[in-house]
XYZ file of C-alpha atoms in Angstrom:
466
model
C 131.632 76.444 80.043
C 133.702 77.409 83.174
C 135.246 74.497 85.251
C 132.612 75.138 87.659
C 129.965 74.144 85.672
C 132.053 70.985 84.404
C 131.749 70.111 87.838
C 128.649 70.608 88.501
C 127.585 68.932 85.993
C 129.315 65.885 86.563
C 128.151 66.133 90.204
C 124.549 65.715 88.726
C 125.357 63.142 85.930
C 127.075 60.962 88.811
C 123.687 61.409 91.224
C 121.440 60.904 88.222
C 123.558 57.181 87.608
C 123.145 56.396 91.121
C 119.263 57.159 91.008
C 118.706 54.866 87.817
C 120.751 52.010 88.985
C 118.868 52.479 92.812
C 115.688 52.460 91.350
C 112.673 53.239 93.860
C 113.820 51.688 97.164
C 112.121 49.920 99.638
C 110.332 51.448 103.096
C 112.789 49.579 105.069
C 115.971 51.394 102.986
C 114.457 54.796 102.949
C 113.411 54.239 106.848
C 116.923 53.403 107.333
C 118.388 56.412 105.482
C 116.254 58.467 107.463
C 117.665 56.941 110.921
C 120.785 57.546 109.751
C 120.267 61.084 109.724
C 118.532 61.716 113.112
C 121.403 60.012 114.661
C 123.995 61.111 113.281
C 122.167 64.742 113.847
C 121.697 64.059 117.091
C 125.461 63.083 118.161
C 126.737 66.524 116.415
C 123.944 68.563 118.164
C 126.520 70.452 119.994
C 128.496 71.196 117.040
C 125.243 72.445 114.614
C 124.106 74.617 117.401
C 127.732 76.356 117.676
C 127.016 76.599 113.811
C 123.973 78.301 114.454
C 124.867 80.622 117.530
C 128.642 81.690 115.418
C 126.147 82.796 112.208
C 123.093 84.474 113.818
C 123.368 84.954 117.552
C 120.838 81.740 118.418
C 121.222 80.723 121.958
C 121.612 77.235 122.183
C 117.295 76.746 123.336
C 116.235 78.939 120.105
C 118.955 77.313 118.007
C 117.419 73.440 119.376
C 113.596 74.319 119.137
C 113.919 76.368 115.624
C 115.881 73.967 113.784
C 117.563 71.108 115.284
C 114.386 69.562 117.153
C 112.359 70.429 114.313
C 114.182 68.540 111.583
C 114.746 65.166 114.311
C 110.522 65.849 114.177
C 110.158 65.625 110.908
C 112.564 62.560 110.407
C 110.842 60.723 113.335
C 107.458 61.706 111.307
C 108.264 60.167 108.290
C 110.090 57.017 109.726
C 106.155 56.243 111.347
C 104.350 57.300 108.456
C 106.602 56.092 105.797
C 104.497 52.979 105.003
C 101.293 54.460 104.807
C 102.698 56.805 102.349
C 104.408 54.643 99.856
C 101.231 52.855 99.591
C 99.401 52.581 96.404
C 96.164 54.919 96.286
C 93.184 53.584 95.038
C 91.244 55.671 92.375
C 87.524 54.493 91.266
C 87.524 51.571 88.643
C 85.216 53.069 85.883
C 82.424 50.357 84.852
C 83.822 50.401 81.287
C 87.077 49.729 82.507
C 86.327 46.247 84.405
C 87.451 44.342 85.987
C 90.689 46.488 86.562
C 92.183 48.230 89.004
C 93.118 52.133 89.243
C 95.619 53.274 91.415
C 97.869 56.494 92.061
C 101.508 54.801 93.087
C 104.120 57.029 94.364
C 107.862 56.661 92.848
C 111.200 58.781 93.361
C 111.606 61.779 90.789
C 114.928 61.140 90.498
C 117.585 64.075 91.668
C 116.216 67.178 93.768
C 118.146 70.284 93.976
C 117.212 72.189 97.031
C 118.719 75.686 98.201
C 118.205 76.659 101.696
C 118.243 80.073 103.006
C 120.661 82.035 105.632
C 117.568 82.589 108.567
C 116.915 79.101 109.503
C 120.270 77.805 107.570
C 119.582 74.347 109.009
C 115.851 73.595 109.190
C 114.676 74.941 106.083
C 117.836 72.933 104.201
C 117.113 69.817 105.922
C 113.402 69.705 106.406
C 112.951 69.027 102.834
C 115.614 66.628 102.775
C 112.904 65.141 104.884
C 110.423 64.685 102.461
C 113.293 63.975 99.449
C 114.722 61.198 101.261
C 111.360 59.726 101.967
C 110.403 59.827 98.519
C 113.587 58.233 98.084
C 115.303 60.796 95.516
C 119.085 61.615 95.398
C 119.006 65.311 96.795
C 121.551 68.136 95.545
C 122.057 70.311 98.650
C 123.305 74.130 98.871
C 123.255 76.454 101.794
C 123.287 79.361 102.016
C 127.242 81.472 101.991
C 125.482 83.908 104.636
C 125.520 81.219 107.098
C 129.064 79.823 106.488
C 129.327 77.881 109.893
C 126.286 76.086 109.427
C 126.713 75.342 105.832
C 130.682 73.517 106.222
C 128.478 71.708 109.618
C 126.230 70.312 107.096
C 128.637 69.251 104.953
C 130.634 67.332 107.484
C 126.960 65.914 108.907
C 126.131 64.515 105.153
C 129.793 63.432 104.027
C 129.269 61.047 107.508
C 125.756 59.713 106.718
C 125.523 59.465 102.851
C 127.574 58.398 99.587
C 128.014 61.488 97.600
C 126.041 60.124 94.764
C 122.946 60.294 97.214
C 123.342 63.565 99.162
C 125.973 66.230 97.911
C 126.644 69.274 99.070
C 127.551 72.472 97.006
C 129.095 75.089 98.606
C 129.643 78.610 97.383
C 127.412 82.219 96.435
C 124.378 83.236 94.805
C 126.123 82.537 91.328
C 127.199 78.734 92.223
C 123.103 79.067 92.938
C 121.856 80.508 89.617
C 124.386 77.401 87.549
C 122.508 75.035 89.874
C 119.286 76.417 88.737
C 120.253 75.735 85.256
C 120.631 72.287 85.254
C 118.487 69.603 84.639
C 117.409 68.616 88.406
C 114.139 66.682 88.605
C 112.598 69.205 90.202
C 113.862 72.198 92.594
C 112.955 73.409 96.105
C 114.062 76.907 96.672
C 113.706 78.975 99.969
C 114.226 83.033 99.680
C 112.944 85.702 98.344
C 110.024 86.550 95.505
C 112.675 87.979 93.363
C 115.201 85.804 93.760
C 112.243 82.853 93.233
C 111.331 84.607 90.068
C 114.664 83.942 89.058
C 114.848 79.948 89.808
C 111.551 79.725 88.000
C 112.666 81.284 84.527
C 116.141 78.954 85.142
C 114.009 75.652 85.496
C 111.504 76.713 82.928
C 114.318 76.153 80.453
C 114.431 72.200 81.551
C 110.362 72.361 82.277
C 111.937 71.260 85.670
C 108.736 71.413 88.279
C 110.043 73.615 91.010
C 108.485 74.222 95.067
C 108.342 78.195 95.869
C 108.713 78.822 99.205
C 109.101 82.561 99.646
C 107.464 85.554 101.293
C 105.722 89.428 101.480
C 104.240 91.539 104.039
C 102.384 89.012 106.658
C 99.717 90.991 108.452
C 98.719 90.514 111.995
C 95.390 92.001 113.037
C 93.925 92.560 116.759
C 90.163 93.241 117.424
C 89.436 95.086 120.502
C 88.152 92.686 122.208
C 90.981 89.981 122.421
C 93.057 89.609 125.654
C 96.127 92.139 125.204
C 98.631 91.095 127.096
C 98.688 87.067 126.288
C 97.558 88.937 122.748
C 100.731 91.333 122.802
C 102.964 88.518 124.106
C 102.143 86.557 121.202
C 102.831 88.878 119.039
C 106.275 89.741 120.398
C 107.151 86.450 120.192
C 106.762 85.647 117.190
C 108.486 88.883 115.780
C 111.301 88.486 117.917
C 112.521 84.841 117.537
C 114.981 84.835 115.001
C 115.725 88.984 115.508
C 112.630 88.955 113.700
C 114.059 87.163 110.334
C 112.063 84.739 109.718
C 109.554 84.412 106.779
C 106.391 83.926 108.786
C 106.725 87.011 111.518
C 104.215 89.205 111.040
C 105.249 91.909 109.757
C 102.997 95.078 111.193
C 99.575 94.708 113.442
C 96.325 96.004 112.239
C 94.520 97.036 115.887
C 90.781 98.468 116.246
C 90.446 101.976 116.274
C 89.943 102.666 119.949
C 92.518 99.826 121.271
C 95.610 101.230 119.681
C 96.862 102.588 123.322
C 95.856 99.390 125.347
C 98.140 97.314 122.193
C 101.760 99.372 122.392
C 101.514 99.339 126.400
C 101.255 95.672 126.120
C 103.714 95.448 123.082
C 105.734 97.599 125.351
C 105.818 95.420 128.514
C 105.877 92.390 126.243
C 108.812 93.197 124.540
C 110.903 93.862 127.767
C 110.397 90.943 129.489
C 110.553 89.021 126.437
C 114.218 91.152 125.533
C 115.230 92.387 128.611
C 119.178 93.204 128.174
C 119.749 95.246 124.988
C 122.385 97.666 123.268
C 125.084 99.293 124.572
C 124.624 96.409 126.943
C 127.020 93.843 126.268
C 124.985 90.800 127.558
C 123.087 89.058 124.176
C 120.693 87.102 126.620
C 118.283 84.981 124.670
C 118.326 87.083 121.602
C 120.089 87.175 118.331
C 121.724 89.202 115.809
C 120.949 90.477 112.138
C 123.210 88.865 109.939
C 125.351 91.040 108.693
C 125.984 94.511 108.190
C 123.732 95.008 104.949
C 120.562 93.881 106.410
C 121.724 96.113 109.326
C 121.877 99.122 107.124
C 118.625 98.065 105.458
C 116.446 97.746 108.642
C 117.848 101.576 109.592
C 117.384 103.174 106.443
C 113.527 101.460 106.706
C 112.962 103.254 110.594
C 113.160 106.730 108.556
C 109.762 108.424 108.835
C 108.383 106.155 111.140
C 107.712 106.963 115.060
C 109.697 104.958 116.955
C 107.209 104.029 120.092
C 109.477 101.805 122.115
C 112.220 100.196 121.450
C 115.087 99.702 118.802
C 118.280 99.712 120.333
C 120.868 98.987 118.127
C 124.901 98.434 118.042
C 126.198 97.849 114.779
C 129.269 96.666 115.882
C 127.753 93.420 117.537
C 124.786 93.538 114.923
C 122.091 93.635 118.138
C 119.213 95.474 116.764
C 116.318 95.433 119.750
C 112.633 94.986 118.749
C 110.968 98.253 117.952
C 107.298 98.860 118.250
C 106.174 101.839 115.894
C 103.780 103.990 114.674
C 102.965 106.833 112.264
C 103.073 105.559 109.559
C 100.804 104.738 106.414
C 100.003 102.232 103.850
C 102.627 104.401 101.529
C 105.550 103.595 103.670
C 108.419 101.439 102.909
C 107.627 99.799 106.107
C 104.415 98.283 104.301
C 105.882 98.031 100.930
C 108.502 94.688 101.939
C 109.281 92.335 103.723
C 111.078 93.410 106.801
C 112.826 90.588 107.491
C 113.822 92.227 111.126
C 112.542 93.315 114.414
C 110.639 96.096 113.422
C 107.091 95.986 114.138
C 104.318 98.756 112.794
C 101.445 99.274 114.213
C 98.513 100.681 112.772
C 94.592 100.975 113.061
C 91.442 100.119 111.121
C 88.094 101.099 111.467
C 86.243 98.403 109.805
C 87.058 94.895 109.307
C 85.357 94.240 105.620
C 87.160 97.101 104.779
C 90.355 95.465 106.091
C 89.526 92.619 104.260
C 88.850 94.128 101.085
C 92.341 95.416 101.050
C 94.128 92.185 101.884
C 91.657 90.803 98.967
C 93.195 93.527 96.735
C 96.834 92.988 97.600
C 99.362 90.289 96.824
C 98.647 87.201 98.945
C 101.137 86.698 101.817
C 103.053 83.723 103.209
C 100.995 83.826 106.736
C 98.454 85.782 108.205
C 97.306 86.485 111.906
C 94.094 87.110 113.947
C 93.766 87.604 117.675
C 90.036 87.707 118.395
C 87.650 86.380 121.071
C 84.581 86.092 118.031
C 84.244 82.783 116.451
C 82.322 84.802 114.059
C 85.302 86.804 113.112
C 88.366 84.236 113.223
C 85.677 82.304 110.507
C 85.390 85.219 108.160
C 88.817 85.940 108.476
C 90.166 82.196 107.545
C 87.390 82.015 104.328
C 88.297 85.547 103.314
C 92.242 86.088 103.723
C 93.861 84.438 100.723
C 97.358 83.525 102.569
C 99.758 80.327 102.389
C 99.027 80.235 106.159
C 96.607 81.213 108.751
C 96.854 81.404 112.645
C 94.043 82.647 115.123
C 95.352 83.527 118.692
C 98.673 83.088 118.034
C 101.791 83.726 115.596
C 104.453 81.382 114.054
C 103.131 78.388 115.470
C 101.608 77.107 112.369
C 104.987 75.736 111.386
C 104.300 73.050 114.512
C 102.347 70.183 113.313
C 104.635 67.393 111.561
C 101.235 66.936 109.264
C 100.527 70.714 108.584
C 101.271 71.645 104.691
C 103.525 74.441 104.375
C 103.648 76.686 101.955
C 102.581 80.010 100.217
C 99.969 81.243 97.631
C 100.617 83.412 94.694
C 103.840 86.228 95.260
C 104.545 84.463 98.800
C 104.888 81.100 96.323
C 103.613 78.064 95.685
C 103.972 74.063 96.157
C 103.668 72.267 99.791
C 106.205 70.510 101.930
C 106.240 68.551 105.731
C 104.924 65.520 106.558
C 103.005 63.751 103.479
C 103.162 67.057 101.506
C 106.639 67.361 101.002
C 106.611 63.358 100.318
C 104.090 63.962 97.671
C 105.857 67.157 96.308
C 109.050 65.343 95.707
C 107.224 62.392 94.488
C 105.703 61.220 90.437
C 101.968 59.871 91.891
C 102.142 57.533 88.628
C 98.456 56.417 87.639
C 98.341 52.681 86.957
C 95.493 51.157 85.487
C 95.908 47.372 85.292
C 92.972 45.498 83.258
C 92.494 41.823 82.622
C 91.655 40.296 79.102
C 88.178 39.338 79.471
C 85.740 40.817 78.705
C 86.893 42.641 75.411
C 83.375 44.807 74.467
C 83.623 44.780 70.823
C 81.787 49.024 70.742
C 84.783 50.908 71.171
C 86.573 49.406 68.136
C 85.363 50.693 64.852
C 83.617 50.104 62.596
C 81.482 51.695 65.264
C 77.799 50.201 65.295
C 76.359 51.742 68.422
C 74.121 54.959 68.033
C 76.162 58.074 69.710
C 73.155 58.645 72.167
C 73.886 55.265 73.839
C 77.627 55.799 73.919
C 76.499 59.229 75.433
C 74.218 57.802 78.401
C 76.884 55.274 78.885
C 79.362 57.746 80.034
C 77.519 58.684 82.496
C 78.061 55.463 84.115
C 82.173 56.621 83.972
C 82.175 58.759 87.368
C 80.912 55.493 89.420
């Protein structure tokens, strides 16, 4: 055992002591935890979003609205719902089993281990903190090394709020990750990729420890001819341009009706100027950001070969700028619709039928999100009871991740488990069933000797589900 995982593993001993002796706390402690966070989040605002703009290029408005506002949302969220979820849940009293009562009540799992990824470096580390918190657990944190600034921020944000016993933070690469994942946490929340997730789920099989799979795949955007193109194409562009386009739930190419493909890319086109108007060799980042380092670079170039570049995809390498770029001509064989992309690089291809469209979605590994822009109420319902996905948006793209109350999650190779508002408190919670009974009456037929006939046991039961 290296000195490393000495550590570690006195880290977790030390957080699992401080989770026994703290028990489940009260609303009022957890609410106050959670204050504790948004404030102290809120006076080093300036300093996370210099984090967030040194690592990946965010301008301070995309930096605020992606991940600081979004994690004050979710702490605000819990502090008003906090009571309602600690509450016991009632469950149906079974005649046989009264007078008693049945309830579901929620208690702390003990110590989380959650690993954030290097695109939202903040948000998706301290979202489920969120819901960990809440559920009053001691929480394990490790950024990601990709996003260095914003990892030692977070560290100096949770050495100021918290006792290290309740909220540590582990620095260091993917192999201070996979020791992590070998320890006995509670249960783990890991952010990143399906490989990489196959990985933490073999490591916490070991321990049987329950883990939350939040990863990814090929999110598919599709466009029927007769939905407004320009608010349609705006959308669009939007969504696969915040972030430079790495971010888990950008759709990743656009199926469009045969016979609208031209009226699309001209509104992609304009779209994507106005919404990225300075670009490489132009000096000026504007409102855009960067790819985050020169691997993923390399990776989004090498995946532009064969394809038709339509408009778009300027690119420096020195400064890491890499300008959406709309494409075509390309097929279903293409590397392009193989992975994730995980950049700005949008393909664009037709269909003729939509049940054939859906067949193939039905066929293929379910993704994290999918998109529809349509004007039918018809089609938007037959796409939402057909399309196996983690997430579904009609009209628009990304903005699924807004409501505080909205489960998030994916399905299948995209992953599995739920977290934000009440899901992620019930995901890093034990719902302990409780059934509490009184003495009287003792019915003497379910002791043996038995004496009743089975067929009266038998129409008995069916008194159970009432």
């Amino acid at each position: 055992m290296t000195e490393t995982e000495r550590d570690l593993e006195a880290l977790l001993e030390r957080q699992r002591a401080y989770a026994r002796k703290r028990g489940t706390p009260g609303v009022a402690e957890r609410r106050a935890d959670l204050a504790r966070l948004a404030r102290a989040m809120e006076a080093r605002t300036d300093t996370l979003l210099e984090a967030l703009a040194a690592d990946l290029g965010k301008c301070a408005i995309e930096g605020y609205t992606s991940e600081v506002g979004l994690v004050l949302r979710d702490v605000r969220h819990a502090i008003r719902r906090l009571g309602r979820w600690t509450k016991p849940r009632r469950a149906a009293t079974p005649v046989i089993a009264k007078p008693g009562r049945a309830f579901a009540q929620p208690e702390p799992l003990g110590v989380v281990l959650i690993i954030g990824p290097w695109n939202y470096p903040l948000q998706i580390l301290l979202s489920p903190l969120v819901g960990a918190l809440a559920a009053g657990n001691a929480v394990c944190l490790k950024p990601s090394e990709l996003a260095p600034r914003t990892a030692a921020a977070v560290r100096e944000l949770c050495a100021e709020v918290f006792p290290e016993e309740q909220v540590s933070v582990v620095e260091g690469d993917h192999t201070v990750s996979a020791r992590l994942t070998a320890l006995p946490f509670d249960h783990i929340f890991f952010t990143g990729s399906t490989a990489t997730g196959r990985k933490v789920a073999r490591a916490a099989a070991e321990n049987l420890t329950p883990v939350t799979l939040e990863l990814g795949g090929q999110s598919p955007c599709v466009v029927t001819a007769d939905a407004p193109m320009d608010v349609t194409a705006k959308r669009i562009l939007w969504g696969k341009s915040l972030n430079a386009g790495q971010t888990c739930v950008a759709p990743d190419h656009v199926w469009v009706e045969e016979g609208a493909e031209a009226a699309l890319l001209e509104a992609l086109k304009r779209a994507s100027h106005r919404l990225v108007p300075t670009r490489p060799p132009d000096p000026e980042p504007g409102d855009y950001g960067r790819i985050v380092n020169e691997a993923h670079f390399d990776r989004l170039e090498r995946l532009l070969e064969g394809a038709t570049v339509f408009d778009g995809g300027e690119r420096d390498r020195a400064t890491l700028r890499f300008a959406p770029a709309i494409l075509t001509g390309i097929d279903e064989t293409h590397a392009l619709m193989q992975e994730e992309i995980f950049g700005p690089l949008l393909p664009v291809l037709t269909y003729r039928s939509m049940e054939t469209l859906l067949e193939r979605f039905a066929d293929g590994p379910s993704p994290l999100a999918a998109y529809l822009f349509t004007s039918s109420r018809d089609v938007a319902l037959r796409f939402r009871e057909r399309v196996r996905a983690g997430s579904i948006c009609v009209n628009d793209t990304v903005s699924q991740i807004m409501p505080a109350d909205l489960p998030f999650g994916g399905v299948g190779e995209s992953g599995h488990g739920r977290y934000r508002g009440r899901a992620g408190f019930d995901a890093m919670s034990n719902l302990k069933g409780v059934l509490h009974r009184g003495f009287k009456p003792d019915l003497p037929f379910r002791y043996p000797p038995f004496q009743t006939p089975l067929g009266v046991i038998q129409k008995s039961y069916r008194w159970l589900a009432r």
